[in-house]
Short mmCIF file of C-alpha atoms and ligand atoms in Angstrom, two decimals:
data_model
loop_
_atom_site.label_atom_id
_atom_site.label_comp_id
_atom_site.label_asym_id
_atom_site.label_seq_id
_atom_site.Cartn_x
_atom_site.Cartn_y
_atom_site.Cartn_z
CA MET A 1 114.25 92.14 197.32
CA ILE A 2 111.45 94.17 195.80
CA THR A 3 110.95 93.67 192.02
CA LEU A 4 108.82 95.80 189.64
CA GLY A 5 107.39 93.58 186.89
CA ILE A 6 106.33 95.16 183.59
CA GLU A 7 104.21 93.26 181.01
CA SER A 8 103.63 94.96 177.51
CA SER A 9 104.01 92.22 174.97
CA CYS A 10 100.54 92.49 173.43
CA ASP A 11 97.28 94.19 174.46
CA GLU A 12 97.59 94.27 178.30
CA THR A 13 99.62 96.69 180.25
CA GLY A 14 100.54 94.79 183.49
CA LEU A 15 102.50 96.16 186.41
CA ALA A 16 103.22 94.43 189.70
CA LEU A 17 105.53 94.55 192.73
CA TYR A 18 106.88 91.21 194.03
CA CYS A 19 108.86 90.81 197.12
CA THR A 20 111.09 87.72 197.48
CA GLU A 21 110.47 87.63 201.24
CA ARG A 22 106.76 88.80 201.37
CA GLY A 23 105.36 87.55 197.96
CA LEU A 24 103.18 89.68 195.79
CA LEU A 25 102.70 93.22 197.12
CA SER A 26 100.45 94.72 194.44
CA HIS A 27 99.48 94.46 190.82
CA ALA A 28 97.55 96.45 188.30
CA LEU A 29 96.32 95.80 184.80
CA PHE A 30 94.91 97.80 181.96
CA SER A 31 93.28 95.80 179.19
CA GLN A 32 93.18 97.23 175.73
CA VAL A 33 90.35 94.97 174.69
CA ASP A 34 87.86 97.79 174.01
CA LEU A 35 90.53 99.63 171.87
CA HIS A 36 91.05 96.64 169.63
CA ALA A 37 87.49 95.28 169.57
CA LEU A 38 86.59 97.83 166.96
CA TYR A 39 89.01 96.19 164.53
CA GLY A 40 88.36 92.47 165.41
CA GLY A 41 91.94 91.95 166.62
CA VAL A 42 95.00 93.66 168.01
CA VAL A 43 96.45 96.56 166.07
CA PRO A 44 100.13 96.67 166.97
CA GLU A 45 100.62 100.53 166.62
CA LEU A 46 97.54 101.36 168.73
CA ALA A 47 98.80 98.77 171.33
CA SER A 48 102.25 100.49 171.61
CA ARG A 49 100.70 103.91 171.91
CA ASP A 50 98.42 102.83 174.61
CA HIS A 51 101.06 101.10 176.57
CA VAL A 52 102.97 104.42 176.55
CA ARG A 53 99.96 106.08 178.12
CA ARG A 54 99.45 103.52 180.92
CA LEU A 55 102.88 102.55 182.10
CA VAL A 56 103.80 105.55 184.33
CA PRO A 57 100.22 105.90 186.07
CA LEU A 58 100.14 102.07 186.66
CA THR A 59 103.67 102.24 188.19
CA ARG A 60 102.61 104.91 190.51
CA GLN A 61 99.40 102.93 191.33
CA VAL A 62 101.26 99.72 192.28
CA CYS A 63 103.69 101.67 194.40
CA GLN A 64 100.83 103.40 196.26
CA GLU A 65 98.94 100.19 196.73
CA ALA A 66 102.07 98.42 198.18
CA GLY A 67 102.81 101.48 200.42
CA ILE A 68 106.26 101.86 198.98
CA GLN A 69 108.26 104.62 197.29
CA LEU A 70 109.80 104.28 193.82
CA ALA A 71 113.16 104.33 195.58
CA ASP A 72 112.33 101.10 197.38
CA ILE A 73 112.37 99.12 194.10
CA GLU A 74 115.51 97.06 193.86
CA GLY A 75 115.17 95.52 190.38
CA VAL A 76 112.95 95.89 187.42
CA ALA A 77 111.88 92.90 185.30
CA TYR A 78 110.21 93.45 181.83
CA THR A 79 108.93 91.16 179.06
CA ALA A 80 111.51 91.14 176.46
CA GLY A 81 109.80 88.73 174.17
CA PRO A 82 108.11 86.98 172.41
CA GLY A 83 105.47 89.54 171.47
CA LEU A 84 104.80 92.61 169.31
CA ALA A 85 108.14 94.40 168.76
CA GLY A 86 106.79 97.99 169.34
CA ALA A 87 104.69 96.88 172.31
CA LEU A 88 107.67 95.12 173.96
CA LEU A 89 109.93 98.14 173.39
CA THR A 90 107.55 100.46 175.40
CA GLY A 91 107.97 98.23 178.52
CA ALA A 92 111.66 97.59 177.87
CA MET A 93 112.37 101.40 177.56
CA MET A 94 110.35 102.24 180.70
CA ALA A 95 112.18 99.43 182.70
CA ARG A 96 115.59 100.45 181.53
CA GLY A 97 115.03 104.17 182.17
CA LEU A 98 113.64 103.44 185.62
CA ALA A 99 116.37 101.09 186.48
CA TRP A 100 119.03 103.62 185.34
CA ALA A 101 117.38 106.38 187.48
CA LEU A 102 117.16 104.05 190.57
CA GLN A 103 120.63 102.61 190.01
CA CYS A 104 119.20 99.05 190.17
CA PRO A 105 119.42 96.08 187.76
CA ALA A 106 116.88 95.58 184.94
CA LEU A 107 116.24 92.15 183.38
CA GLY A 108 114.44 91.14 180.24
CA VAL A 109 112.08 88.20 180.98
CA HIS A 110 110.61 85.53 178.67
CA HIS A 111 106.90 86.01 178.51
CA LEU A 112 106.28 82.28 178.41
CA GLU A 113 108.43 81.76 181.52
CA GLY A 114 106.05 84.13 183.23
CA HIS A 115 103.05 81.97 182.20
CA VAL A 116 104.87 78.74 183.17
CA LEU A 117 105.66 80.07 186.75
CA ALA A 118 102.42 82.03 187.28
CA PRO A 119 100.89 79.22 189.50
CA MET A 120 103.81 79.88 191.92
CA LEU A 121 101.96 83.03 192.96
CA GLU A 122 99.29 80.82 194.47
CA PRO A 123 99.26 79.51 198.13
CA GLU A 124 99.31 75.98 196.87
CA ALA A 125 102.18 76.20 194.44
CA PRO A 126 103.29 73.14 192.48
CA GLU A 127 106.59 71.55 193.36
CA PHE A 128 109.18 70.72 190.57
CA PRO A 129 109.26 68.84 188.32
CA PHE A 130 106.03 69.12 186.45
CA ILE A 131 104.47 69.16 182.99
CA CYS A 132 103.10 72.46 181.85
CA LEU A 133 100.39 72.74 179.37
CA LEU A 134 100.87 76.33 178.11
CA VAL A 135 97.82 77.48 176.18
CA SER A 136 97.62 81.12 175.15
CA GLY A 137 96.62 83.27 172.16
CA GLY A 138 100.07 82.78 170.58
CA HIS A 139 101.31 79.42 171.84
CA THR A 140 100.14 75.88 172.56
CA GLN A 141 103.01 73.88 174.12
CA LEU A 142 103.63 70.90 176.39
CA ILE A 143 106.76 71.71 178.47
CA HIS A 144 108.70 69.45 180.84
CA VAL A 145 109.62 71.82 183.64
CA GLN A 146 112.51 70.23 185.57
CA ALA A 147 113.31 73.43 187.69
CA PRO A 148 113.05 77.22 187.28
CA GLY A 149 114.92 77.98 184.06
CA ASP A 150 115.13 74.37 182.89
CA TYR A 151 112.47 73.83 180.28
CA ARG A 152 112.19 71.05 177.65
CA LEU A 153 109.71 71.43 174.88
CA LEU A 154 107.81 68.08 174.41
CA GLY A 155 105.41 69.30 171.75
CA GLU A 156 103.63 72.27 170.36
CA SER A 157 101.15 73.44 167.79
CA ILE A 158 102.36 73.13 164.23
CA ASP A 159 99.91 75.90 163.12
CA ASP A 160 97.31 77.92 165.05
CA ALA A 161 97.54 78.16 168.86
CA ALA A 162 94.45 76.97 170.79
CA GLY A 163 93.55 80.58 171.78
CA GLU A 164 93.98 81.70 168.18
CA ALA A 165 91.65 78.95 167.02
CA PHE A 166 89.01 80.05 169.68
CA ASP A 167 89.41 83.63 168.62
CA LYS A 168 89.03 82.84 164.84
CA THR A 169 86.09 80.46 165.31
CA ALA A 170 84.41 83.00 167.52
CA LYS A 171 84.87 85.71 164.83
CA MET A 172 83.17 83.47 162.29
CA LEU A 173 80.23 83.08 164.64
CA GLY A 174 80.01 86.86 164.89
CA LEU A 175 81.23 87.04 168.54
CA SER A 176 83.23 90.00 169.73
CA TYR A 177 87.02 90.12 170.25
CA PRO A 178 88.69 88.39 172.09
CA GLY A 179 86.57 85.43 171.12
CA GLY A 180 87.75 82.76 173.55
CA PRO A 181 85.69 83.71 176.61
CA ALA A 182 82.69 84.68 174.32
CA LEU A 183 82.67 81.39 172.50
CA SER A 184 82.89 79.54 175.91
CA ARG A 185 79.90 81.41 177.26
CA LEU A 186 77.96 80.63 174.06
CA ALA A 187 78.90 76.94 174.35
CA GLU A 188 77.13 76.67 177.63
CA SER A 189 73.78 76.71 175.96
CA GLY A 190 74.85 74.23 173.23
CA ASP A 191 74.94 70.45 172.85
CA ARG A 192 78.39 69.19 172.87
CA ALA A 193 77.57 66.16 170.81
CA ALA A 194 75.28 67.79 168.21
CA VAL A 195 78.02 68.80 165.76
CA ALA A 196 80.67 66.23 165.20
CA LEU A 197 84.15 67.72 164.80
CA PRO A 198 87.62 66.15 164.43
CA ARG A 199 90.23 65.69 167.20
CA PRO A 200 93.29 66.54 165.18
CA MET A 201 96.56 64.69 165.67
CA MET A 202 95.19 62.46 168.38
CA ASP A 203 95.86 59.38 166.42
CA ARG A 204 99.60 60.33 166.26
CA PRO A 205 101.90 59.17 169.03
CA ASP A 206 103.74 62.60 169.34
CA LEU A 207 102.84 65.51 171.53
CA ASP A 208 102.22 68.13 168.83
CA PHE A 209 98.97 69.86 168.12
CA SER A 210 97.17 71.23 165.16
CA PHE A 211 94.13 73.51 165.40
CA SER A 212 93.95 75.00 161.97
CA GLY A 213 92.09 72.10 160.47
CA LEU A 214 89.55 71.97 163.35
CA LYS A 215 88.76 75.70 162.86
CA THR A 216 88.23 75.08 159.13
CA ALA A 217 85.97 72.12 159.90
CA ALA A 218 83.86 74.43 162.05
CA ILE A 219 83.73 77.03 159.36
CA THR A 220 82.69 74.44 156.82
CA ARG A 221 79.95 73.10 159.05
CA TYR A 222 78.69 76.66 159.61
CA LYS A 223 78.57 77.59 156.00
CA ALA A 224 76.81 74.22 155.20
CA PHE A 225 74.19 75.09 157.78
CA THR A 226 73.63 78.71 156.93
CA GLY A 227 73.60 77.86 153.20
CA LYS A 228 70.31 75.87 153.64
CA ASP A 229 67.11 77.73 152.64
CA GLU A 230 64.79 76.88 155.46
CA VAL A 231 66.87 78.01 158.52
CA ASP A 232 65.02 80.35 160.86
CA ALA A 233 66.61 82.71 163.54
CA GLU A 234 65.91 80.31 166.37
CA GLN A 235 67.53 77.33 164.59
CA LEU A 236 70.63 79.41 163.72
CA THR A 237 71.01 80.56 167.34
CA GLN A 238 70.86 76.95 168.55
CA PHE A 239 73.25 75.80 165.86
CA LYS A 240 75.79 78.43 166.73
CA ALA A 241 75.65 77.25 170.34
CA ASP A 242 75.99 73.65 169.43
CA LEU A 243 78.90 74.47 167.13
CA ALA A 244 80.68 76.46 169.84
CA ALA A 245 80.13 73.66 172.34
CA GLY A 246 81.35 71.03 169.75
CA PHE A 247 84.38 73.10 169.02
CA GLU A 248 85.26 73.79 172.66
CA GLN A 249 84.86 70.05 173.56
CA ALA A 250 87.15 69.02 170.58
CA VAL A 251 89.92 71.44 171.72
CA VAL A 252 89.58 70.36 175.38
CA ASP A 253 89.70 66.63 174.40
CA VAL A 254 92.91 67.13 172.42
CA LEU A 255 94.56 69.32 175.06
CA ILE A 256 93.69 66.85 177.90
CA GLY A 257 94.49 63.77 175.87
CA LYS A 258 98.03 65.11 174.85
CA SER A 259 98.64 66.22 178.52
CA GLN A 260 97.82 62.71 179.72
CA ARG A 261 100.25 61.32 177.20
CA ALA A 262 102.99 63.76 178.30
CA LEU A 263 102.52 62.76 181.94
CA ARG A 264 102.64 59.02 180.92
CA GLN A 265 105.75 59.41 178.80
CA THR A 266 107.64 61.39 181.50
CA GLY A 267 106.28 59.41 184.45
CA LEU A 268 105.37 62.70 186.21
CA SER A 269 102.09 63.27 188.09
CA ARG A 270 101.91 67.11 188.42
CA LEU A 271 100.24 69.08 185.68
CA VAL A 272 100.27 72.90 185.44
CA ILE A 273 97.90 74.56 183.04
CA SER A 274 98.54 78.22 182.31
CA GLY A 275 98.10 80.96 179.69
CA GLY A 276 94.82 82.59 178.64
CA VAL A 277 92.98 79.44 177.70
CA SER A 278 93.65 78.04 181.09
CA ALA A 279 90.85 80.29 182.25
CA ASN A 280 88.43 78.10 180.17
CA ARG A 281 85.90 76.37 182.50
CA GLN A 282 85.47 73.28 180.37
CA LEU A 283 89.16 72.74 180.19
CA ARG A 284 89.54 73.08 183.95
CA LYS A 285 86.61 70.59 184.55
CA ALA A 286 88.30 67.97 182.27
CA ALA A 287 91.73 68.55 183.99
CA ASP A 288 90.16 68.36 187.43
CA ALA A 289 88.86 64.85 186.51
CA LEU A 290 92.40 63.63 186.04
CA VAL A 291 92.76 63.81 189.89
CA ALA A 292 91.02 60.35 189.80
CA ASP A 293 94.04 59.00 187.94
CA GLY A 294 96.46 60.47 190.60
CA VAL A 295 97.35 63.57 188.82
CA GLN A 296 97.72 66.88 190.75
CA VAL A 297 96.51 69.83 188.75
CA TYR A 298 97.52 73.41 189.26
CA TYR A 299 96.34 76.63 187.61
CA PRO A 300 97.09 80.33 188.19
CA ARG A 301 94.02 82.25 189.63
CA LEU A 302 91.80 83.40 186.83
CA GLU A 303 93.17 87.03 186.60
CA PHE A 304 96.78 85.51 186.23
CA CYS A 305 95.85 83.10 183.44
CA THR A 306 95.84 85.90 180.84
CA ASP A 307 98.74 88.40 180.49
CA ASN A 308 99.76 90.22 183.74
CA GLY A 309 102.56 91.95 185.37
CA ALA A 310 102.67 89.68 188.51
CA MET A 311 104.01 86.67 186.53
CA ILE A 312 106.77 88.80 185.06
CA ALA A 313 107.72 90.21 188.48
CA LEU A 314 107.88 86.70 189.90
CA ALA A 315 109.87 85.18 187.07
CA GLY A 316 112.27 88.18 187.02
CA ALA A 317 112.67 88.28 190.77
CA SER A 318 114.31 84.87 191.12
CA ARG A 319 116.64 85.51 188.21
CA LEU A 320 117.57 89.00 189.49
CA GLN A 321 118.18 87.42 192.96
CA ARG A 322 120.58 85.00 191.30
CA GLY A 323 122.48 88.00 190.00
CA GLU A 324 121.15 88.01 186.43
CA SER A 325 120.60 91.26 184.64
CA SER A 326 120.39 92.77 181.01
CA ASP A 327 122.84 95.23 179.80
CA LEU A 328 122.16 98.85 179.14
CA ALA A 329 121.45 98.37 175.38
CA VAL A 330 117.69 98.00 175.00
CA SER A 331 116.74 94.98 172.86
CA VAL A 332 113.55 92.95 172.56
CA LYS A 333 113.09 89.54 170.98
CA PRO A 334 109.68 89.31 169.10
CA ARG A 335 110.57 85.60 168.43
CA TRP A 336 112.37 83.78 171.31
CA PRO A 337 112.22 79.99 171.91
CA LEU A 338 111.69 79.16 175.61
CA GLU A 339 114.27 76.44 175.43
CA SER A 340 117.04 78.97 174.65
CA LEU A 341 116.79 80.03 178.26
CA MET A 342 118.68 76.80 179.33
CA VAL A 343 122.34 77.33 180.06
O1 KG4 B 1 97.88 84.41 177.63
P1 KG4 B 1 97.05 85.42 176.90
O2 KG4 B 1 96.43 86.51 177.66
O3 KG4 B 1 97.83 86.15 175.74
C1 KG4 B 1 98.91 85.47 175.00
O4 KG4 B 1 100.04 85.44 175.52
O5 KG4 B 1 98.52 85.07 173.92
O6 KG4 B 1 95.89 84.53 176.17
C2 KG4 B 1 94.92 85.22 175.40
C3 KG4 B 1 94.11 84.13 174.70
C4 KG4 B 1 93.16 84.60 173.77
O7 KG4 B 1 93.19 83.86 172.50
C5 KG4 B 1 91.78 84.41 174.43
O8 KG4 B 1 90.65 84.19 173.59
C6 KG4 B 1 92.01 83.10 175.19
O9 KG4 B 1 93.35 83.33 175.73
N1 KG4 B 1 91.09 82.99 176.35
C7 KG4 B 1 90.28 81.93 176.34
C8 KG4 B 1 89.48 82.19 177.57
N2 KG4 B 1 89.92 83.26 178.20
C9 KG4 B 1 90.92 83.73 177.44
N3 KG4 B 1 89.95 80.90 175.53
C10 KG4 B 1 88.95 80.08 175.90
N4 KG4 B 1 88.26 80.12 177.02
C11 KG4 B 1 88.43 81.21 177.88
N5 KG4 B 1 87.74 81.28 178.94
ZN1 ZN B 2 100.58 85.53 177.24
#
């Protein structure tokens, strides 16, 4: 069965074709990063308008690259939430219209289910059950994944998501949007131990996170340093790198510490890390070190860590194959808890 996947929940237009027998056939992505960089963050109306411009050409592109005709598509999966309402609607409308024209089913997919299952696109896919550390711009969650569709939330951020904290701290340091990758690059030339920052919620036995206080601590340290009279340009450059490194290390320590706790509490040994922040090199290094404790660690390939159509095509394909579909009325869910997928 060939499924077209459409992702348009935020600032990336992602299209992909996934075949249940042959795997991923093709995928294409247009990132709106340059469009929003000017404003220092995503402008929802601009995002929706740009999705509208990209959806049809990218659909043609993935069909051409897979060597198939539109008529060969047997199901259309689209991100129905969570995300920006207008942006979600562009993909949903396109999916519904196309499915109607092709007389095939369409299905609204949960964006986070896409991220959770993204490592299944890799040759060495994890077996179930596993713990998923989902770290993106909008979410930081630890999920007990029993089977596809069976998700139990073990803990989550009570304020900022990890990616959001990366982005806000990067903005304060004058780095361009999206700040996560830029802050990580800057951290490479910094000393991780030079600026002491807190490890929020680590002293609590639960699996929740909080990154807002860490971001504020970083901002306070930055203001204290730049408020001094005798700081020269070279010292400021080094301080920024040290602060970036200290911040990154604090986030990584908390994410890995709580993931270890989730593995211990559930008795599981497989850890999947997905979502935009799973592209972070320092996080991967720390997670890879868990192998020494008998933990098997899985990630999506780098291009499938951030938003993409392939993960939506994959997540939708298995549900469509099981006979699920969404009705003709187009509706999206900007807020949609992952656990509500459980039947
Ligand atoms: O999953 P994603 O593409 O979008 C959401 O669903 O939110 O994640 C985007 C987030 C952004 O906050 C971005 O700064 C962060 O992932 N990110 C990173 C890195 N690459 C992307 N954060 C830290 N280090 C990275 N290398
Ligand atoms: Zn995402």
